[in-house]
Structure formats: structure tokens, C-alpha cells
mmCIF file of C-alpha atoms in Angstrom:
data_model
loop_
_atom_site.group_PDB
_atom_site.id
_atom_site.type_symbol
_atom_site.label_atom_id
_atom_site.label_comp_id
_atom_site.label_asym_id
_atom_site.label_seq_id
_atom_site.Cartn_x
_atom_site.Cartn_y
_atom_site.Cartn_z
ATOM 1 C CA UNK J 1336 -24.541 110.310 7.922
ATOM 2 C CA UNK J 1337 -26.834 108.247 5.390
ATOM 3 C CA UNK J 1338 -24.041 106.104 4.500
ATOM 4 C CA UNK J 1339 -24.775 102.932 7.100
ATOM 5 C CA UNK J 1340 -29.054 103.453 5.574
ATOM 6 C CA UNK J 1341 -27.695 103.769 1.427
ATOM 7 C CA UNK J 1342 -25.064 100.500 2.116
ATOM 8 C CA UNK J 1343 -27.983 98.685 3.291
ATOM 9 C CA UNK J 1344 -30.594 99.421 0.352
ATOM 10 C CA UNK J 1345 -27.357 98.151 -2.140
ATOM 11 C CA UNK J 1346 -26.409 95.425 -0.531
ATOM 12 C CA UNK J 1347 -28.248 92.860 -2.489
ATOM 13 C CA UNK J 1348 -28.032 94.166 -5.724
ATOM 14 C CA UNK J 1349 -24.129 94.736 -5.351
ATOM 15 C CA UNK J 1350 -24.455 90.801 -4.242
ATOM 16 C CA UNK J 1351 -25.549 89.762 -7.395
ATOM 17 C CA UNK J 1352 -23.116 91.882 -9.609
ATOM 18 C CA UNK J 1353 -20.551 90.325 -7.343
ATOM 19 C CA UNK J 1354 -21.279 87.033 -7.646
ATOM 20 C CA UNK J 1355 -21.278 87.479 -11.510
ATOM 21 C CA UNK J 1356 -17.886 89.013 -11.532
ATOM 22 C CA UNK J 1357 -16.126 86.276 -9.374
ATOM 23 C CA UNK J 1358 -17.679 84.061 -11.863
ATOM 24 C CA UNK J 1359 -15.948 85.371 -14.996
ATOM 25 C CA UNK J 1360 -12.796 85.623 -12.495
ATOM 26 C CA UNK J 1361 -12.672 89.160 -11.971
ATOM 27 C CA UNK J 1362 -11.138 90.251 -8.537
ATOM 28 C CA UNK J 1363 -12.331 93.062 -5.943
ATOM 29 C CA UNK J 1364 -8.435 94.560 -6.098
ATOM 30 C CA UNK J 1365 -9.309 94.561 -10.174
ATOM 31 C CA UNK J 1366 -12.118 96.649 -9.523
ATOM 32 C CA UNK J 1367 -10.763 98.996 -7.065
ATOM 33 C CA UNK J 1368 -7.888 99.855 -9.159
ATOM 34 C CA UNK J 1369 -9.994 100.001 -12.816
ATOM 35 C CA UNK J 1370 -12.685 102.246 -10.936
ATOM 36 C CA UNK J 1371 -10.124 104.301 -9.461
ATOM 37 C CA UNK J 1372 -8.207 104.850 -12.919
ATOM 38 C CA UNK J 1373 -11.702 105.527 -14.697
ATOM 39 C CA UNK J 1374 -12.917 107.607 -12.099
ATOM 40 C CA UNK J 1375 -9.769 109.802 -12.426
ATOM 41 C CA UNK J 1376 -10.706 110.128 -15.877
ATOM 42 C CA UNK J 1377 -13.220 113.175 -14.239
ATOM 43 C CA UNK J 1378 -10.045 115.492 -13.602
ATOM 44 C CA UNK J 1379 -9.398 116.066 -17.747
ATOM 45 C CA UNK J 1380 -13.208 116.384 -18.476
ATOM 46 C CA UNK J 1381 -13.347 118.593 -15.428
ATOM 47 C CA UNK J 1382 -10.423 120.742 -16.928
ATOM 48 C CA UNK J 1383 -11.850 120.479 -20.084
ATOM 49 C CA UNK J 1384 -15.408 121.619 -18.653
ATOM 50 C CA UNK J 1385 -16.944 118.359 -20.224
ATOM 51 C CA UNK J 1386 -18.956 118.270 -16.668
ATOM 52 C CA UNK J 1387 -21.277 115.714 -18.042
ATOM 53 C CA UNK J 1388 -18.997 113.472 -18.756
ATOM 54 C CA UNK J 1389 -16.659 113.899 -15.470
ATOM 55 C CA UNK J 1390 -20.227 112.864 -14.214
ATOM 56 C CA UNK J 1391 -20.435 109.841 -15.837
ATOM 57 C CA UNK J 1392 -16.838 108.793 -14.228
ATOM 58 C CA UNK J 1393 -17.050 109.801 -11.227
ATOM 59 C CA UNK J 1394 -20.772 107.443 -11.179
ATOM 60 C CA UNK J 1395 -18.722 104.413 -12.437
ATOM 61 C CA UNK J 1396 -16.259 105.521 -9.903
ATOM 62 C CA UNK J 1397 -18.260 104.600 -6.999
ATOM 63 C CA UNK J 1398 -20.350 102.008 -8.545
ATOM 64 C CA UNK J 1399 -16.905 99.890 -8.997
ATOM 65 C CA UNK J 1400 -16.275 101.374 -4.827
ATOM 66 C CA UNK J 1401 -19.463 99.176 -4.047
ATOM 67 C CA UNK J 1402 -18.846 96.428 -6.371
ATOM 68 C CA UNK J 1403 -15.492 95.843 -5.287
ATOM 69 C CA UNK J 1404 -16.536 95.769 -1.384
ATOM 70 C CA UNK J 1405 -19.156 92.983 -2.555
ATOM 71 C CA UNK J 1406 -16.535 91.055 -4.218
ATOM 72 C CA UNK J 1407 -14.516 90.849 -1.669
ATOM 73 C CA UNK J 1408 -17.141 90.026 1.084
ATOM 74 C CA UNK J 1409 -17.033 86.456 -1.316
ATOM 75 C CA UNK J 1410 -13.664 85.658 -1.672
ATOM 76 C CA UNK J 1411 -12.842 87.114 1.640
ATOM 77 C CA UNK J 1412 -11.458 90.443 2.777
ATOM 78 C CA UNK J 1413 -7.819 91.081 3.358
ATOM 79 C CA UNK J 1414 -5.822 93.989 4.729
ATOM 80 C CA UNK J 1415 -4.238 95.177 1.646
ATOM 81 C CA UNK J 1416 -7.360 95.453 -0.484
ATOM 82 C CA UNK J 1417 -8.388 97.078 2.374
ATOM 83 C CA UNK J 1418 -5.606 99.448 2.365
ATOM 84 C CA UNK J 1419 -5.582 99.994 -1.560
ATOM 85 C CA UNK J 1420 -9.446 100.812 -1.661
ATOM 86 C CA UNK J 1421 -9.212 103.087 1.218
ATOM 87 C CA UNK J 1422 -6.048 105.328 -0.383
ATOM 88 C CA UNK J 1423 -7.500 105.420 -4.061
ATOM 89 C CA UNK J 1424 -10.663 106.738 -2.341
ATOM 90 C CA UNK J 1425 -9.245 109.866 -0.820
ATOM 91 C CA UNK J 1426 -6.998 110.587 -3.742
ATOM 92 C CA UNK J 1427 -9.749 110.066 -6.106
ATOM 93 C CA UNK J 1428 -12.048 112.815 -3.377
ATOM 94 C CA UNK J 1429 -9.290 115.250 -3.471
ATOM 95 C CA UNK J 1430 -9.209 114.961 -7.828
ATOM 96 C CA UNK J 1431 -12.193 116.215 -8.169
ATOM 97 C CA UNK J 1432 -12.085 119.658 -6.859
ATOM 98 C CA UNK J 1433 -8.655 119.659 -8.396
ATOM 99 C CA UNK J 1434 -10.280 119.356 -11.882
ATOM 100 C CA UNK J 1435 -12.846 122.629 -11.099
ATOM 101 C CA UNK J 1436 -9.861 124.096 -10.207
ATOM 102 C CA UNK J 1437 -8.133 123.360 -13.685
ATOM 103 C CA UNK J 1438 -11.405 124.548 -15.312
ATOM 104 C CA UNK J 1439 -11.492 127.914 -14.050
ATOM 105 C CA UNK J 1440 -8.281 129.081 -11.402
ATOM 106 C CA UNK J 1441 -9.222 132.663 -11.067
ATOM 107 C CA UNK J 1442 -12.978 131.431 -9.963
ATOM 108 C CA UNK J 1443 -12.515 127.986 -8.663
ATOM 109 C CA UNK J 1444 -9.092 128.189 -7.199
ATOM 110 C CA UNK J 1445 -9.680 129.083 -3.453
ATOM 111 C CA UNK J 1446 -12.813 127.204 -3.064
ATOM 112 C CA UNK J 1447 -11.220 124.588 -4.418
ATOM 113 C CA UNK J 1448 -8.446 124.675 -2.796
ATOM 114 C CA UNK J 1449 -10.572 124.828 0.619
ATOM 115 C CA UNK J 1450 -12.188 121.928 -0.545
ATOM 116 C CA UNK J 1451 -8.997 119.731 -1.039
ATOM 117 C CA UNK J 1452 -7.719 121.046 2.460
ATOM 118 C CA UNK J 1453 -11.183 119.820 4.316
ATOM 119 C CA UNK J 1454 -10.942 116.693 2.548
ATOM 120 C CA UNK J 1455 -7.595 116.367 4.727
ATOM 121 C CA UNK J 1456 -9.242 117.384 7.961
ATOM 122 C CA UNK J 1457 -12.012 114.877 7.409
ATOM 123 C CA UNK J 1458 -9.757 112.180 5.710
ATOM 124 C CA UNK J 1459 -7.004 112.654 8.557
ATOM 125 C CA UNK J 1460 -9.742 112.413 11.437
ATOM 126 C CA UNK J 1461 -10.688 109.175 9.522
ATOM 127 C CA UNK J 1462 -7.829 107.121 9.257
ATOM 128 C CA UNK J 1463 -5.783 108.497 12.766
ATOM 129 C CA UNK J 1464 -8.688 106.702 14.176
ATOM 130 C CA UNK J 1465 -8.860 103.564 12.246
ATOM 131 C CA UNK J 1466 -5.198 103.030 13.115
ATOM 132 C CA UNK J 1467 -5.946 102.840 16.839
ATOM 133 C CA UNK J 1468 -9.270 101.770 16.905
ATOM 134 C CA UNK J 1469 -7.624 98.392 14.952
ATOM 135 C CA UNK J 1470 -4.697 98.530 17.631
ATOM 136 C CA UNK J 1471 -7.076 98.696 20.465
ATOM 137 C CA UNK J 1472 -9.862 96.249 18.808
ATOM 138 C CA UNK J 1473 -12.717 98.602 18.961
ATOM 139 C CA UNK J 1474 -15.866 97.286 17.643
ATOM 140 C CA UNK J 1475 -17.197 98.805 14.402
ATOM 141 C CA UNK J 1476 -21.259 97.520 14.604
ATOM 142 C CA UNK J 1477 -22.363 100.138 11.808
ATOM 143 C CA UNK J 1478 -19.680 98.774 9.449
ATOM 144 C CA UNK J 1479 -18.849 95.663 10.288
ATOM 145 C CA UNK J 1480 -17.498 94.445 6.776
ATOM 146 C CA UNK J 1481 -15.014 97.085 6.197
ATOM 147 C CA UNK J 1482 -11.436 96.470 6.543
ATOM 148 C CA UNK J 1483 -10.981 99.850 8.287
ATOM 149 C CA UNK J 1484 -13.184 101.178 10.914
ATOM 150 C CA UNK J 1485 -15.331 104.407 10.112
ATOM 151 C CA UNK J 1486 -15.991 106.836 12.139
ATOM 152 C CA UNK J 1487 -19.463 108.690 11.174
ATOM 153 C CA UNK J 1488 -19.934 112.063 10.647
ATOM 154 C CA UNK J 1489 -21.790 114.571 9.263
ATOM 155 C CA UNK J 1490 -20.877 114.239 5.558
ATOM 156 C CA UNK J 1491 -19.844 110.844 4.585
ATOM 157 C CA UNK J 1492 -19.563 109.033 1.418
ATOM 158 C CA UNK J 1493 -23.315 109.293 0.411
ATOM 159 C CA UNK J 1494 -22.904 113.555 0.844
ATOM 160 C CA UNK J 1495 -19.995 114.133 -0.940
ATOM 161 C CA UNK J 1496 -20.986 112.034 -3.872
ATOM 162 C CA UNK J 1497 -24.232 113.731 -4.159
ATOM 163 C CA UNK J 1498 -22.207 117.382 -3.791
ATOM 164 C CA UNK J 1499 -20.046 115.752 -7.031
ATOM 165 C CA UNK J 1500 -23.311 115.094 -8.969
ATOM 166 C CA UNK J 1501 -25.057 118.565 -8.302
ATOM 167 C CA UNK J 1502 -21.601 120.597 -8.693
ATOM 168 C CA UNK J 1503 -21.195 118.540 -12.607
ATOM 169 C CA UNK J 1504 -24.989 119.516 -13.376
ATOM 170 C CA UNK J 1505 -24.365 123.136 -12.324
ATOM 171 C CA UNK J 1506 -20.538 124.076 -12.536
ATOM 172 C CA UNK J 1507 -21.960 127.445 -12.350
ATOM 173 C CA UNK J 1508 -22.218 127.220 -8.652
ATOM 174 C CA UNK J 1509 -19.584 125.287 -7.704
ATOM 175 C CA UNK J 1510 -17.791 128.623 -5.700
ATOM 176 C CA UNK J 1511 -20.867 128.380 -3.358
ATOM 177 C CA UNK J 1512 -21.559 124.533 -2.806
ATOM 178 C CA UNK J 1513 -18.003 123.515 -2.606
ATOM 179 C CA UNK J 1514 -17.783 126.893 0.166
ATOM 180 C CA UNK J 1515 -20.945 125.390 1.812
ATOM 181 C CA UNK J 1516 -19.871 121.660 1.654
ATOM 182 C CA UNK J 1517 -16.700 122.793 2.896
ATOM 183 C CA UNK J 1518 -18.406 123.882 6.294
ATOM 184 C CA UNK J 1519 -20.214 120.888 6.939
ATOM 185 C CA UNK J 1520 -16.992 118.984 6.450
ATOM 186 C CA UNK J 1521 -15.394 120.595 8.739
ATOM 187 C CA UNK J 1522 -18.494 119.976 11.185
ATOM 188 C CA UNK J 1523 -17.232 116.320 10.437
ATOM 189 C CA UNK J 1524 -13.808 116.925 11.270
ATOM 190 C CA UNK J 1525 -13.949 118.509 14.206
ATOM 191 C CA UNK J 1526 -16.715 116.244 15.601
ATOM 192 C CA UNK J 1527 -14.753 113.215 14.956
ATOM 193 C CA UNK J 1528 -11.745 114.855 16.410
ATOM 194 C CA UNK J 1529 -13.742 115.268 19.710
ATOM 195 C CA UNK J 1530 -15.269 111.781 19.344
ATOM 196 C CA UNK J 1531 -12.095 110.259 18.561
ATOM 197 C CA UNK J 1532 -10.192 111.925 21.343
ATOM 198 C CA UNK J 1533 -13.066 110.931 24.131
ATOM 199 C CA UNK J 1534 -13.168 107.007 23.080
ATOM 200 C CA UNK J 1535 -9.389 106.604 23.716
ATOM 201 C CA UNK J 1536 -9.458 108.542 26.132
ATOM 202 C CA UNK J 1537 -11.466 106.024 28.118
ATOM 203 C CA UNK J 1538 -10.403 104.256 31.207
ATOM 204 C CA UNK J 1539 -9.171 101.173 29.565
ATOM 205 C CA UNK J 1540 -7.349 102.517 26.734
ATOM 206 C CA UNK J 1541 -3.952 102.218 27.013
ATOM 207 C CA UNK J 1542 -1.466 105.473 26.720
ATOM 208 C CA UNK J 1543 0.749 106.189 23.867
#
């Protein structure tokens, strides 16, 4: 939901990190894949209940998720970084609650486990819709840069990263925020299920 506002107020300074990197010949698929690998580095500290520094990777995480995007708008976009950024991102979404759930099974284990599942409902939603919106050439004007094309919701990037950050500073709560979050993903899901369905569904759109 804030997501189109928070890629604005970055753009610039992501810019300038970018420009350094290509410099010293550093690539955007690089940085995907390092980011990714660092920012699975949360699950062990999670397990571990280190939540400070699961914190601290899953913060790199999605700085590299920016800086990578900002690379590439340089050297040019392609489908497969595209397609790598995008997978490592849900996988890496889904890790997290996985690591509360290694940190505590009896108390973290269904609300984890919920979590993970509305991951899929939102991440499904997602990416059934990028297919076709690509096959059918649907404009994206909120994203126009990404390889993929997103369709909004309720909780977006911006939410669930700030959920991350609040459930590492208090892991005592993370039963009720991931329960709550949870909800308002499946708000998402469902409302870009309807969404979804109604664009192709227009007169125009051709039947599959």
C-alpha cells in the first residue's frame, strides 16, 4: 500500500549506491543473490533467538532488494534478473516465519505456519497475475521499472518488512502480530483475487 510512496523517497539515494557499484563492476544479479544468501542468514539467528541480529539481515536483505533494482535500471533490466529477484524474494518472506517457528514450535508453530500459508495466498495472487498481465501487455503505471507487474494491495513490501522489524524487537509477541498480519494479508489476497479476476475479465481480454 505505501510501497509505490517509500520507492519514490529511495530512488535517488539507491541511484547513487548504484552508480558506485557498477563502477567497481558489481552486477544487480550479484546483489540479488548475496542479499538473498545474507538475508537467509535471519532463519539460524531466528532459531537461535539472536532476534537482533536476524534483524540486522533481514535490513541488509532488503537494502541489497533496492540496490539491486537500481543497478539494474543502469545496465538495463532483463527477464531473468527479473525472475531470480522475484523467487529469492518470496522464499526469503516465507524464511522468516520459518525461523520463529524453529525458535519456539509449541508457541510459534501455528501462527507461523499461518503466516507461511498467507504468504502463498498473497504471493500466488501476485505472480498468476503477472503471468497474464505480461501475456496480455497490461500497463503497470505505479511500477513501471519492474520486470514483473505488481498488483497492489493492502500489505505490500513496505508492511511486511516493518511486521519483520517489530516481531525481531519483540519476539514476545510474535503469536499476535504474525495472527494479525496474517488477516490483513489475506485482505490482500482476496482483493487481488477479485481485482485480478475483473481486469481479465474485461471485454478485450482474450479467453484461456
Amino acid at each position: 500500500m505505501i510501497d509505490p510512496w517509500w520507492i519514490k523517497q529511495l530512488r535517488q539515494p539507491l541511484k547513487h549506491a548504484a552508480q558506485l557499484a557498477v563502477k567497481l563492476g558489481v552486477s544487480a544479479n550479484q546483489v540479488t543473490v548475496a542479499s538473498f544468501l545474507i538475508g537467509m542468514l535471519a532463519v539460524p539467528a531466528l532459531a537461535l533467538e539472536q532476534y537482533y541480529l536476524a534483524l540486522v539481515a533481514i535490513l541488509l536483505n532488503r537494502i541489497g532488494d533496492g540496490l539491486d533494482g537500481a543497478i539494474a535500471r543502469i545496465n538495463g533490466t532483463t527477464d531473468a534478473g527479473g525472475y531470480l529477484d522475484i523467487s529469492l524474494d518470496f522464499i526469503f518472506y516465507s524464511a522468516v516465519p520459518f525461523g520463529f517457528l524453529l525458535a519456539d514450535p509449541v508457541q510459534n508453530g501455528v501462527a507461523a505456519g499461518l503466516l507461511m500459508l498467507t504468504f502463498m495466498g498473497t504471493g500466488a495472487t501476485f505472480l498468476a497475475f503477472a503471468a497474464i498481465a505480461a501475456k496480455r501487455g497490461i500497463d503497470n503505471p505505479n511500477y513501471p521499472n519492474k520486470s514483473l507487474h505488481y498488483l497492489g494491495g493492502l500489505t505490500e513490501g513496505f508492511e511486511t518488512i516493518a511486521v519483520f522489524v517489530v516481531i525481531c524487537v519483540l519476539p514476545q509477541f510474535f503469536v499476535e502480530l504474525a495472527y494479525g498480519f496474517a488477516l490483513l494479508c489475506w485482505v490482500t489476497a482476496l482483493s487481488r483475487l477479485y481485482a485480478g479476476y475483473r481486469t481479465l475479465e474485461l471485454p478485450g481480454s482474450s479467453a484461456d
